[in-house]
Short mmCIF file of C-alpha atoms and ligand atoms in Angstrom, two decimals:
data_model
loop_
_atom_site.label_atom_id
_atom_site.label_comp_id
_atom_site.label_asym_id
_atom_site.label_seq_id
_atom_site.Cartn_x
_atom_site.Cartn_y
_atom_site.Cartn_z
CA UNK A 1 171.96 145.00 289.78
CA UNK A 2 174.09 147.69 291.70
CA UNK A 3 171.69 149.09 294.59
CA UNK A 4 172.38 152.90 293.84
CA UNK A 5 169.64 154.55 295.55
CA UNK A 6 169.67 152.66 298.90
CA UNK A 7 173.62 153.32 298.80
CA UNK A 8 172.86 157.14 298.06
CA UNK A 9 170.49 157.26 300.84
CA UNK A 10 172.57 155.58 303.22
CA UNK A 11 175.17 157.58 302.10
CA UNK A 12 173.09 160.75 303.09
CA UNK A 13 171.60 159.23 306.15
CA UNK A 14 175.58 158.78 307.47
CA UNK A 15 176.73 162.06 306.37
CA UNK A 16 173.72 163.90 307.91
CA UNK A 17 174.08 162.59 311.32
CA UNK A 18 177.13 164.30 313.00
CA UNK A 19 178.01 161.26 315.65
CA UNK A 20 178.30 158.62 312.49
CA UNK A 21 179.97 160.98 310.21
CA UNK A 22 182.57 162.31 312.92
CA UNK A 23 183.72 158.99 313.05
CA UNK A 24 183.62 157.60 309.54
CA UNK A 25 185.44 160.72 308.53
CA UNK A 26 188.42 159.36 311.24
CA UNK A 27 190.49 157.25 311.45
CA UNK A 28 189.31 154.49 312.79
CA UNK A 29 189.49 151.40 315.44
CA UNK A 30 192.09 148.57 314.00
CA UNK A 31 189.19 146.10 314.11
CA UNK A 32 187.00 148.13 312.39
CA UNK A 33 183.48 150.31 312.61
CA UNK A 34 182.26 148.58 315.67
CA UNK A 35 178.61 148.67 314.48
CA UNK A 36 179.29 146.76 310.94
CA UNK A 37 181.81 144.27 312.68
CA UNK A 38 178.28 143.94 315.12
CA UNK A 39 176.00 143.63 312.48
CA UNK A 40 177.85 141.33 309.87
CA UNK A 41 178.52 139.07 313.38
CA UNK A 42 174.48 138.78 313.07
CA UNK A 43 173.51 138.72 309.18
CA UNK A 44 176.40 135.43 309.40
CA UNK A 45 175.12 133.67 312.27
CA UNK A 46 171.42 133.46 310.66
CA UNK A 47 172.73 132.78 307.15
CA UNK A 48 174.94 130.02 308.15
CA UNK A 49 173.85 129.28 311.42
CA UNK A 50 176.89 127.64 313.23
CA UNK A 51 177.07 125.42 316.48
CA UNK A 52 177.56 128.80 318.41
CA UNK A 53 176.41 132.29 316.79
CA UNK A 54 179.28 134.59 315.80
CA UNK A 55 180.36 137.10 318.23
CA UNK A 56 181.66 141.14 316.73
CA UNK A 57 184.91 139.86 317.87
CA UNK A 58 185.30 137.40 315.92
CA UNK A 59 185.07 139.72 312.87
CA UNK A 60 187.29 142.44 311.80
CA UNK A 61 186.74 144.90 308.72
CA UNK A 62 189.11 144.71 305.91
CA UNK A 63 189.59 146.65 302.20
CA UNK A 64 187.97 143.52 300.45
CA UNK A 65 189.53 139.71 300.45
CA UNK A 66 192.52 141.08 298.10
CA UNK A 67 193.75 143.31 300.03
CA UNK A 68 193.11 140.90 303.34
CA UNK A 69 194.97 138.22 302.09
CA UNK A 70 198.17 140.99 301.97
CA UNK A 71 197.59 141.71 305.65
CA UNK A 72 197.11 138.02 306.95
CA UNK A 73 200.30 137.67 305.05
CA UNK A 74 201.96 140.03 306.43
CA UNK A 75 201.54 139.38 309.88
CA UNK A 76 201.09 135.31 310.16
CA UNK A 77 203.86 134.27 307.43
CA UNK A 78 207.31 134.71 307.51
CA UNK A 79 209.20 133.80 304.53
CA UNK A 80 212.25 132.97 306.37
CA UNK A 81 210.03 130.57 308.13
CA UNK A 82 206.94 129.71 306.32
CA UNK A 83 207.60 127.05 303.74
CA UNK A 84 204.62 126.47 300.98
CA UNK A 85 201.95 128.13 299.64
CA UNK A 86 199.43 125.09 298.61
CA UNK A 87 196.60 126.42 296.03
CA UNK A 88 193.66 124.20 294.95
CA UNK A 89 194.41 124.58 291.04
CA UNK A 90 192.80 125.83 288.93
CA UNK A 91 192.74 128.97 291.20
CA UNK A 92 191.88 132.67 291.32
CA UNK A 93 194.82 133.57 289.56
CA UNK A 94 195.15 137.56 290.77
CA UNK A 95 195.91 135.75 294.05
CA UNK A 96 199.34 134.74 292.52
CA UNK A 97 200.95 138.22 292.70
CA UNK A 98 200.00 138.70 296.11
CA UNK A 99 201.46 135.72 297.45
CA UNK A 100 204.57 136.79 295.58
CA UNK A 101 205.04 140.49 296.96
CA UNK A 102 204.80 138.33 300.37
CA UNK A 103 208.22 136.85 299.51
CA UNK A 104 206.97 133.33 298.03
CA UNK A 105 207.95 133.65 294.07
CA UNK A 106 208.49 130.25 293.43
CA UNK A 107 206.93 128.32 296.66
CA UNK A 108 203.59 127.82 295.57
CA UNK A 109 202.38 124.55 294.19
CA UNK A 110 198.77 123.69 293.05
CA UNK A 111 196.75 120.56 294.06
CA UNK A 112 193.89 118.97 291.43
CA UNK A 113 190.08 119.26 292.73
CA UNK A 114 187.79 116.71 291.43
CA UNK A 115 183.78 117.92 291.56
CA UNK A 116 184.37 117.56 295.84
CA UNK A 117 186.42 120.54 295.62
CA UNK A 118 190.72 120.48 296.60
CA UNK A 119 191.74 117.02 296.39
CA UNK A 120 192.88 116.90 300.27
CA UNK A 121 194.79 113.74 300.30
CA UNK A 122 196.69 114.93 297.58
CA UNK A 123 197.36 117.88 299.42
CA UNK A 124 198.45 115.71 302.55
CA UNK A 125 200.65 113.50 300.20
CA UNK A 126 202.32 116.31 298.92
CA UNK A 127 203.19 118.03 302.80
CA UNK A 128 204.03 114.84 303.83
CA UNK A 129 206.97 114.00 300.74
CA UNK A 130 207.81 117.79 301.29
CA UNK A 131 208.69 117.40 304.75
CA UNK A 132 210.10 114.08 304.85
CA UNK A 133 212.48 115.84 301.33
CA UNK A 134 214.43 117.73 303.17
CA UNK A 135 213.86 120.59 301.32
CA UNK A 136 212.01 121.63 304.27
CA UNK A 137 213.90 124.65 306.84
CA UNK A 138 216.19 122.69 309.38
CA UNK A 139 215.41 123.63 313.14
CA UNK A 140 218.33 126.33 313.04
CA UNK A 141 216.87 127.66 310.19
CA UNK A 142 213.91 127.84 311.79
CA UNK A 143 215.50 130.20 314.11
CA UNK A 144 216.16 132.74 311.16
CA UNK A 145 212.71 135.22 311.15
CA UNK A 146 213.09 138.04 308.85
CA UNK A 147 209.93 139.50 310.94
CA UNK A 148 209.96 140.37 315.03
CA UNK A 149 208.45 138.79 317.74
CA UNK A 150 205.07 139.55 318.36
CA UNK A 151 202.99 138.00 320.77
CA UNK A 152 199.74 138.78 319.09
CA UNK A 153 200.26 136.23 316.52
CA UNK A 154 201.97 133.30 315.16
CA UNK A 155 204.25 132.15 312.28
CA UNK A 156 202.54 129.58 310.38
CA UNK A 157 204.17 126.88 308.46
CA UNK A 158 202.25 126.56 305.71
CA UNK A 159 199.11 128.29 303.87
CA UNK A 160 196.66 126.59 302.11
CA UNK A 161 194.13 128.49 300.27
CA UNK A 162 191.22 127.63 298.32
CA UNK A 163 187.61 129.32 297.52
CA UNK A 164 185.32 126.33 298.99
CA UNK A 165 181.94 127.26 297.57
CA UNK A 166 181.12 128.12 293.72
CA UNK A 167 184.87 128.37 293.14
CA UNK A 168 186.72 130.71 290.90
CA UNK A 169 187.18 129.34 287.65
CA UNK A 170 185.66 126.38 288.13
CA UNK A 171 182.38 126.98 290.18
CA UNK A 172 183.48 123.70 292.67
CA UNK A 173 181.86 123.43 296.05
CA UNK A 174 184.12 121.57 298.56
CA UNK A 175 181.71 118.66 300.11
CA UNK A 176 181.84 118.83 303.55
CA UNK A 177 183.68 115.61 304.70
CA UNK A 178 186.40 117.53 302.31
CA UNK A 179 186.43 120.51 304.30
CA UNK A 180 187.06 118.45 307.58
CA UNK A 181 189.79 116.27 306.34
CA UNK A 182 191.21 119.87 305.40
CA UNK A 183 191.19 121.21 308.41
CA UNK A 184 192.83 117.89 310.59
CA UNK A 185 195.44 118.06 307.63
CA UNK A 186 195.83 122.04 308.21
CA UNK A 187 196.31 121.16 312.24
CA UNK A 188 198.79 118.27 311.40
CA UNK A 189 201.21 120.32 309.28
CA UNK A 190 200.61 123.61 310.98
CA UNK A 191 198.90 125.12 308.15
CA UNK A 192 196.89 128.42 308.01
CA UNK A 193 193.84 127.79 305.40
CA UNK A 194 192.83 131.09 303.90
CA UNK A 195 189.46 130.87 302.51
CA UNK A 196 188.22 133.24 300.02
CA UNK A 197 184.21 132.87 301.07
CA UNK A 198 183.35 135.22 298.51
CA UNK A 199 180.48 133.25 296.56
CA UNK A 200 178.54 131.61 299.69
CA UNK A 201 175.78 134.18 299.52
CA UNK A 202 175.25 133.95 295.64
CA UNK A 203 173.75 130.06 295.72
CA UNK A 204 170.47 129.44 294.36
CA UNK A 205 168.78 125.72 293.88
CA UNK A 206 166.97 123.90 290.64
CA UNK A 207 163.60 122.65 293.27
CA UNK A 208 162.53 126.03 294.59
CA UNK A 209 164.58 128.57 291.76
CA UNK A 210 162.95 131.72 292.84
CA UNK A 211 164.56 131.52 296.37
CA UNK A 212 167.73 131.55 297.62
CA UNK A 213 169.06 128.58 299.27
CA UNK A 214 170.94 128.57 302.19
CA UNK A 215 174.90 127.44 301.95
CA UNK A 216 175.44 124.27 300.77
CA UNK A 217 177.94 123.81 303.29
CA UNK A 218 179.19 125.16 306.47
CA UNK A 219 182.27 127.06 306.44
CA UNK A 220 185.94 126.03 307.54
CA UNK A 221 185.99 128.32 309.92
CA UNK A 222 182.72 127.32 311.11
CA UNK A 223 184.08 123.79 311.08
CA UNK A 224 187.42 124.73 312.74
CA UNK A 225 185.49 125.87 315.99
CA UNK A 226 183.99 122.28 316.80
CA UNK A 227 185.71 119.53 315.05
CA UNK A 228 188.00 117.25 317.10
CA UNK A 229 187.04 119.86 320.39
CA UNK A 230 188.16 123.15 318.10
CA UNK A 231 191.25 125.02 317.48
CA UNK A 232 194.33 123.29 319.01
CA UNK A 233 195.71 126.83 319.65
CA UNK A 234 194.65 130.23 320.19
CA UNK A 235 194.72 131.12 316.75
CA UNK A 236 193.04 128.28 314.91
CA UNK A 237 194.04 126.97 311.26
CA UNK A 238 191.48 128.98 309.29
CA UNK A 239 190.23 132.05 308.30
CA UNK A 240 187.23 133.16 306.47
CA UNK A 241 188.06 136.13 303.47
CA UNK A 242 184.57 137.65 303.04
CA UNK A 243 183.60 140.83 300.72
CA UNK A 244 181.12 142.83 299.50
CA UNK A 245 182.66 143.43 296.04
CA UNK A 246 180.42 140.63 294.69
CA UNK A 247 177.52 141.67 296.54
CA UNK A 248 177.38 145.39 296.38
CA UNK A 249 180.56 146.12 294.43
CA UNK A 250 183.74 145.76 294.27
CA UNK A 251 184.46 149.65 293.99
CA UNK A 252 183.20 149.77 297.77
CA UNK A 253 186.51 148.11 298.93
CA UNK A 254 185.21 146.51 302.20
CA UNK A 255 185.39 143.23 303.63
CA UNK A 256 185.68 141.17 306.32
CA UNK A 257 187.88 138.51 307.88
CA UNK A 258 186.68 135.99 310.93
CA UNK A 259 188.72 133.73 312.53
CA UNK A 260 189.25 132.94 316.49
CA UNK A 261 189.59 135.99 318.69
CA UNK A 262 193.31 136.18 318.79
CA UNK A 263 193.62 135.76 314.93
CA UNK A 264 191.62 138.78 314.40
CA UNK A 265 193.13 141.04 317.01
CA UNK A 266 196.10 139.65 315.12
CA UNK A 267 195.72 140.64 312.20
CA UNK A 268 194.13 143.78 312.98
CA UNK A 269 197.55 144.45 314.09
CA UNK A 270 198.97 144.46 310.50
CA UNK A 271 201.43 147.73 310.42
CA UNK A 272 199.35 149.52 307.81
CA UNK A 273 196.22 148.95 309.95
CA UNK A 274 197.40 150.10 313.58
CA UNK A 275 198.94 153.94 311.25
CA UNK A 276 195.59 153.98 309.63
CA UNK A 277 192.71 152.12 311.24
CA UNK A 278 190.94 149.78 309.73
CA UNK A 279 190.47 150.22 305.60
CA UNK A 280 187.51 151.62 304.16
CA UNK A 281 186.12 153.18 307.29
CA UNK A 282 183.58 156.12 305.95
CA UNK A 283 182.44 153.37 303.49
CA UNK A 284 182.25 151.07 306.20
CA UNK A 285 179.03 153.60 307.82
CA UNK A 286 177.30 153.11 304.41
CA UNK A 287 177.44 149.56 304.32
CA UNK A 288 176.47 149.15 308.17
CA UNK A 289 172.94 150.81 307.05
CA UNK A 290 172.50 148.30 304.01
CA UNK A 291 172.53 145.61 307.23
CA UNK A 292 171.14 147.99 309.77
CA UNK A 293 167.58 147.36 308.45
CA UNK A 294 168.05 143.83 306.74
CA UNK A 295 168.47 145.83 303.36
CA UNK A 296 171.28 143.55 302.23
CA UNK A 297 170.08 140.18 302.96
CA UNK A 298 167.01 141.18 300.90
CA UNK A 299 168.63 142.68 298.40
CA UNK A 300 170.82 139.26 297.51
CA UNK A 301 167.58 137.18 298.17
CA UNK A 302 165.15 138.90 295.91
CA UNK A 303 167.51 140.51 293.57
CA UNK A 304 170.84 139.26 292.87
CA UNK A 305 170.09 135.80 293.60
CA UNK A 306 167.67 135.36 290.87
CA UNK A 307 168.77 137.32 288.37
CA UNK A 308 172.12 135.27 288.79
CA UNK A 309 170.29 132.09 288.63
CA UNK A 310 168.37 133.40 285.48
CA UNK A 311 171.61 134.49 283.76
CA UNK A 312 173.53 131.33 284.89
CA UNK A 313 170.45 129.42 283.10
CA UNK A 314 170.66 131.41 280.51
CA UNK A 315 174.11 131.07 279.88
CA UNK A 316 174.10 126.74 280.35
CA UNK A 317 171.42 126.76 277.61
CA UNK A 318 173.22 128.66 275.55
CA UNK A 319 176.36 126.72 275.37
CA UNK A 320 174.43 123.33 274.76
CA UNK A 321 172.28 125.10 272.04
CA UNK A 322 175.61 126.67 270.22
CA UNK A 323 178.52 124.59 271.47
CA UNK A 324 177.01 121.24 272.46
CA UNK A 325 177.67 119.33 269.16
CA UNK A 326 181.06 120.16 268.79
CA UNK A 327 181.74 117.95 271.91
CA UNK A 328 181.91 120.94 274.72
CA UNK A 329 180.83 120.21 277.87
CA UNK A 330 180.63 122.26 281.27
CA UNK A 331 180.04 122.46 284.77
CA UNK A 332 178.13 123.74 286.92
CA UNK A 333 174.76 122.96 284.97
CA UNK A 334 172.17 124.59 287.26
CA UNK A 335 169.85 121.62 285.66
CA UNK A 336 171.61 119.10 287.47
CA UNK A 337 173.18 120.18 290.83
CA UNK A 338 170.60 120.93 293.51
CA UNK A 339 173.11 124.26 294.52
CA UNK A 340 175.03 126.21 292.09
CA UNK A 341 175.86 129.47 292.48
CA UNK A 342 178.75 132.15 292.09
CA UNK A 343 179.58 133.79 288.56
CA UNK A 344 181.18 130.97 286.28
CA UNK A 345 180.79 128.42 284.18
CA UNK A 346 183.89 126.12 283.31
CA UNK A 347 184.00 124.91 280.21
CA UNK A 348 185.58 121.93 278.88
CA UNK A 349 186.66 121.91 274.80
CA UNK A 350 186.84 118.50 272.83
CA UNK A 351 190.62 116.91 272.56
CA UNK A 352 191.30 118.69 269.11
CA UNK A 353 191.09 122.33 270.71
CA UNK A 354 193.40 123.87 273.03
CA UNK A 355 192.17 126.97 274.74
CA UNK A 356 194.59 129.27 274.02
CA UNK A 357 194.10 128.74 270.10
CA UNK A 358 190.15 129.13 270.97
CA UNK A 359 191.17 132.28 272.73
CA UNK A 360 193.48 134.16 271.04
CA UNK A 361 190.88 133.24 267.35
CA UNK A 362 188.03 134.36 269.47
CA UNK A 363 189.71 137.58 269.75
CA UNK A 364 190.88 138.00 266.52
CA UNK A 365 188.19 137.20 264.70
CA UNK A 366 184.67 138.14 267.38
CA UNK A 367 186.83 140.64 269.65
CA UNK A 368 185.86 138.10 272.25
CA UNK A 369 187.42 138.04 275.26
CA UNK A 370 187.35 134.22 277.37
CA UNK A 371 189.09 133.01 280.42
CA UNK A 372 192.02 130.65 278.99
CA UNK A 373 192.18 127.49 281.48
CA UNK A 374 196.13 127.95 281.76
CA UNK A 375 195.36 131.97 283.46
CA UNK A 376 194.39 129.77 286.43
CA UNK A 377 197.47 127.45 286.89
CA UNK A 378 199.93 127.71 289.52
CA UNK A 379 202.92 129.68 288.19
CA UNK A 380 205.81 127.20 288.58
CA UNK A 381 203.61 124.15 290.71
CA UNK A 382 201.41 122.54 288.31
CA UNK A 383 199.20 120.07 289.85
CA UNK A 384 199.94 116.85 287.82
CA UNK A 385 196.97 115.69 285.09
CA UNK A 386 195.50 119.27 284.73
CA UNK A 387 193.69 119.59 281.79
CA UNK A 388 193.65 123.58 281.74
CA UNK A 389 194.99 123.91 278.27
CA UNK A 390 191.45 122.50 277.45
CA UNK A 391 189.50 124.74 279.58
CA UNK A 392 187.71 127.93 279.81
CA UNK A 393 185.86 130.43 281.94
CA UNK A 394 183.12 131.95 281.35
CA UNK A 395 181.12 134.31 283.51
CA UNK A 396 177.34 134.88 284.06
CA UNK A 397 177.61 137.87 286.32
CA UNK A 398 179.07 140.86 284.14
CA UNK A 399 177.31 140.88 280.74
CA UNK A 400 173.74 141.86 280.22
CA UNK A 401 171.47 138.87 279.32
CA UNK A 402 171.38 139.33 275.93
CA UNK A 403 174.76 139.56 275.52
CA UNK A 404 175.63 136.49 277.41
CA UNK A 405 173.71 134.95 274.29
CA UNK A 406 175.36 136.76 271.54
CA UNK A 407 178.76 135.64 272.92
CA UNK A 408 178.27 131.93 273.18
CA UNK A 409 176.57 132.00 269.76
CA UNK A 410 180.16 133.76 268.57
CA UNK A 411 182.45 131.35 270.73
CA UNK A 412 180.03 128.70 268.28
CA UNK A 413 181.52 130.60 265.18
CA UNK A 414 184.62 130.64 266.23
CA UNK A 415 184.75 126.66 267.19
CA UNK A 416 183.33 125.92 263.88
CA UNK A 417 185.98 128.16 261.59
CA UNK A 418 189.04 125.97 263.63
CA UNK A 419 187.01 122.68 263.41
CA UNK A 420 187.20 123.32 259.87
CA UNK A 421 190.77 124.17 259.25
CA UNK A 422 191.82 121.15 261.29
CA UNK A 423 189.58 118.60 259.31
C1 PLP B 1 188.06 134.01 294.76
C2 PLP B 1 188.17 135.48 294.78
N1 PLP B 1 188.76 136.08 295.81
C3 PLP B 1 188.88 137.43 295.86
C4 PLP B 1 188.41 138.22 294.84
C5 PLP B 1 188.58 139.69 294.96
O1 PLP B 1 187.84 140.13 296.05
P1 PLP B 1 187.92 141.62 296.60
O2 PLP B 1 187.29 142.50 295.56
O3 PLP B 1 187.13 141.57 297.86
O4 PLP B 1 189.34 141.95 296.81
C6 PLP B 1 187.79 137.64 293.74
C7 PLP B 1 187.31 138.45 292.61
O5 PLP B 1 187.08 138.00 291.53
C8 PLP B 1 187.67 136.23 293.71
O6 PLP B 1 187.09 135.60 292.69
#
């Protein structure tokens, strides 16, 4: 599915034309290649079409949502002031470490999702009993800042972060009355929601499978603009982590981020940005080609889109052909929901299994390698009533077809040889 000769060619178009290649070869503006910031501003405000279209300003290039998240980090957190990192569990757990090296080992706590996506009065429960506790920083230490004043940004008192559509593990889309209530609860505690909007593009439907469907939903940050008159502040309470690693690949190490104005001046601010330019900035010229000529938007509609449907089909009748009678059940079944999309299926094992016995057999005795449920727990925060030690991920996106077959029909083998030591 990689689109190696359109990259190649855009790749000689840039480096053949001496104005583009002067400047992807530099360093570059802190915001980004102007043209892709220009040109992503567009391909967003026809694929989601928001109340008002989406201005270049809005949007600033970034090395991919990983290495975003480090930078929003570092310039709206403090850990001297910043108090909780809130995760919808089960969560992209490679996001852990990251919100560790930004000083908050130990201050993260998960919140359950049902099939709406982050259970948001939870969430408000929770901020509420933390700062009534008094665990929460006293006004004088609210004074302490281990980081300066700057008056391009602000100090946020909590984060909240989630992956709102075809979430990691669990392929979850957040309903949209969900995604408001997040957002008034994000304004209420002054909370910064970072959402990885990674999936949105890879969403196809059971009525018409051949096309892509639009979103299901439109984004926080779309939300954030309009509801309740829009941002209370210059900043806002949300920002959209966007990449091209699932799209192109991951190798390519560009993103973007979008959030109010000020946010993104803000955090194109970071330190490592304003010594270096944006990240990615020669690959950034290859990319702005894929979306000069509508390349992209093609490429996802009439490629990627249904060979992901096909292989997430492909994958949901495998597991009730092979794993079905032993009591396993999943979600998404692209049979059933009018949108799925993303790369997983989460699977759910009968009471008598635990997933890390499935996994550690499966590797032992298939060389299999599965998602154990408890990878995506919050280290040290457990959202009560998880059932992760039950759970597994699987994913459509990365094996060939016929392999996606082969290793559901071992999982099956593997299933059956426990079932039959335990009975
Ligand atoms: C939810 C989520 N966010 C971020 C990433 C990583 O994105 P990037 O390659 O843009 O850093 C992944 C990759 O699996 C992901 O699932």
């Amino acid at each position: 599915m990689l689109p190696v000769e359109r990259l190649k060619q855009a790749a000689d178009n840039t480096l053949s034309n001496k104005v583009i290649f002067t400047e992807g070869f530099a360093y570059g503006p802190d915001e980004g290649y102007f043209p892709l910031r220009k040109n992503i501003a567009n391909w967003l405000s026809r694929y989601y079409a928001p109340a008002q279209p989406i201005s270049a300003e809005r949007i600033c290039i970034t090395g991919g949502a990983s290495q975003n998240l480090a930078c929003v980090l570092q310039v709206f957190t403090d850990p001297a002031q910043t108090e909780i990192i809130w995760l919808v569990e089960p969560t992209y757990h490679l996001v852990f470490w990251i919100f560790e090296d930004a000083g908050f080992s130990g201050r993260m706590r998960g919140i359950p999702e049902d099939e709406e996506g982050m259970d948001v009065a939870a969430l408000e429960r929770a901020l509420d009993a933390f700062e009534r506790s008094g665990d929460s920083a006293s006004q004088d230490d609210q004074k302490k800042r281990h980081k300066p004043h700057r008056p391009y940004r602000k100090i946020y008192k909590h984060v909240i972060y989630c992956v709102p559509c075809f979430s990691n593990p669990s392929g979850t889309t957040m309903s949209h009355s969900r995604r408001e209530a997040l957002i008034r609860v994000a304004r209420k505690y002054n909370a910064l929601v970072v959402a990885d909007d990674v999936y949105d593009f890879l969403s196809w439907g059971v009525t018409h499978p051949a096309k892509p469907v639009s979103c299901p939903q439109l984004r926080l940050v779309d939300i954030d603009r309009v509801i309740d008159g829009g941002p209370e502040d210059r900043f806002g309470n949300v920002v959209s982590n966007g990449s091209f690693s699932k799209l192109i690949g991951p190798g390519c190490r560009v993103g973007w981020a979008e959030g109010t104005e000020d946010f993104i001046h803000g955090l194109s601010q970071a330190g490592s940005t304003r010594s270096g330019g944006a990240p990615s900035q020669l690959t950034s010229t290859f990319i702005n080609e894929l979306l000069e000529d509508n390349f992209l938007p093609e490429y996802i509609a009439n490629i990627i889109v249904p060979e992901g449907r096909r292989r997430h089909c492909l994958l949901a009748s495998a597991i009730k052909t092979h794993l079905g009678h032993f009591g396993v059940s999943f979600t998404p079944d692209p049979e059933t929901n009018p949108v799925a999309g993303g790369y997983y299926i989460w699977i759910q094992l009968p009471a008598v299994l635990t997933a890390t016995q499935v996994c550690q057999e499966a590797l032992e005795l298939q060389n299999l390698v599965l998602g154990c449920g408890e990878t995506f727990a919050v280290p040290g925060g457990n959202a009560p009533g998880g059932d992760l030690h039950r759970r597994l991920r699987l994913c459509f996106m990365w094996e060939d077809e016929g392999r996606l077959v082969e290793g559901v029909g071992r999982l099956g083998l593997v299933i059956q040889s426990i079932l039959t030591k335990v009975r």
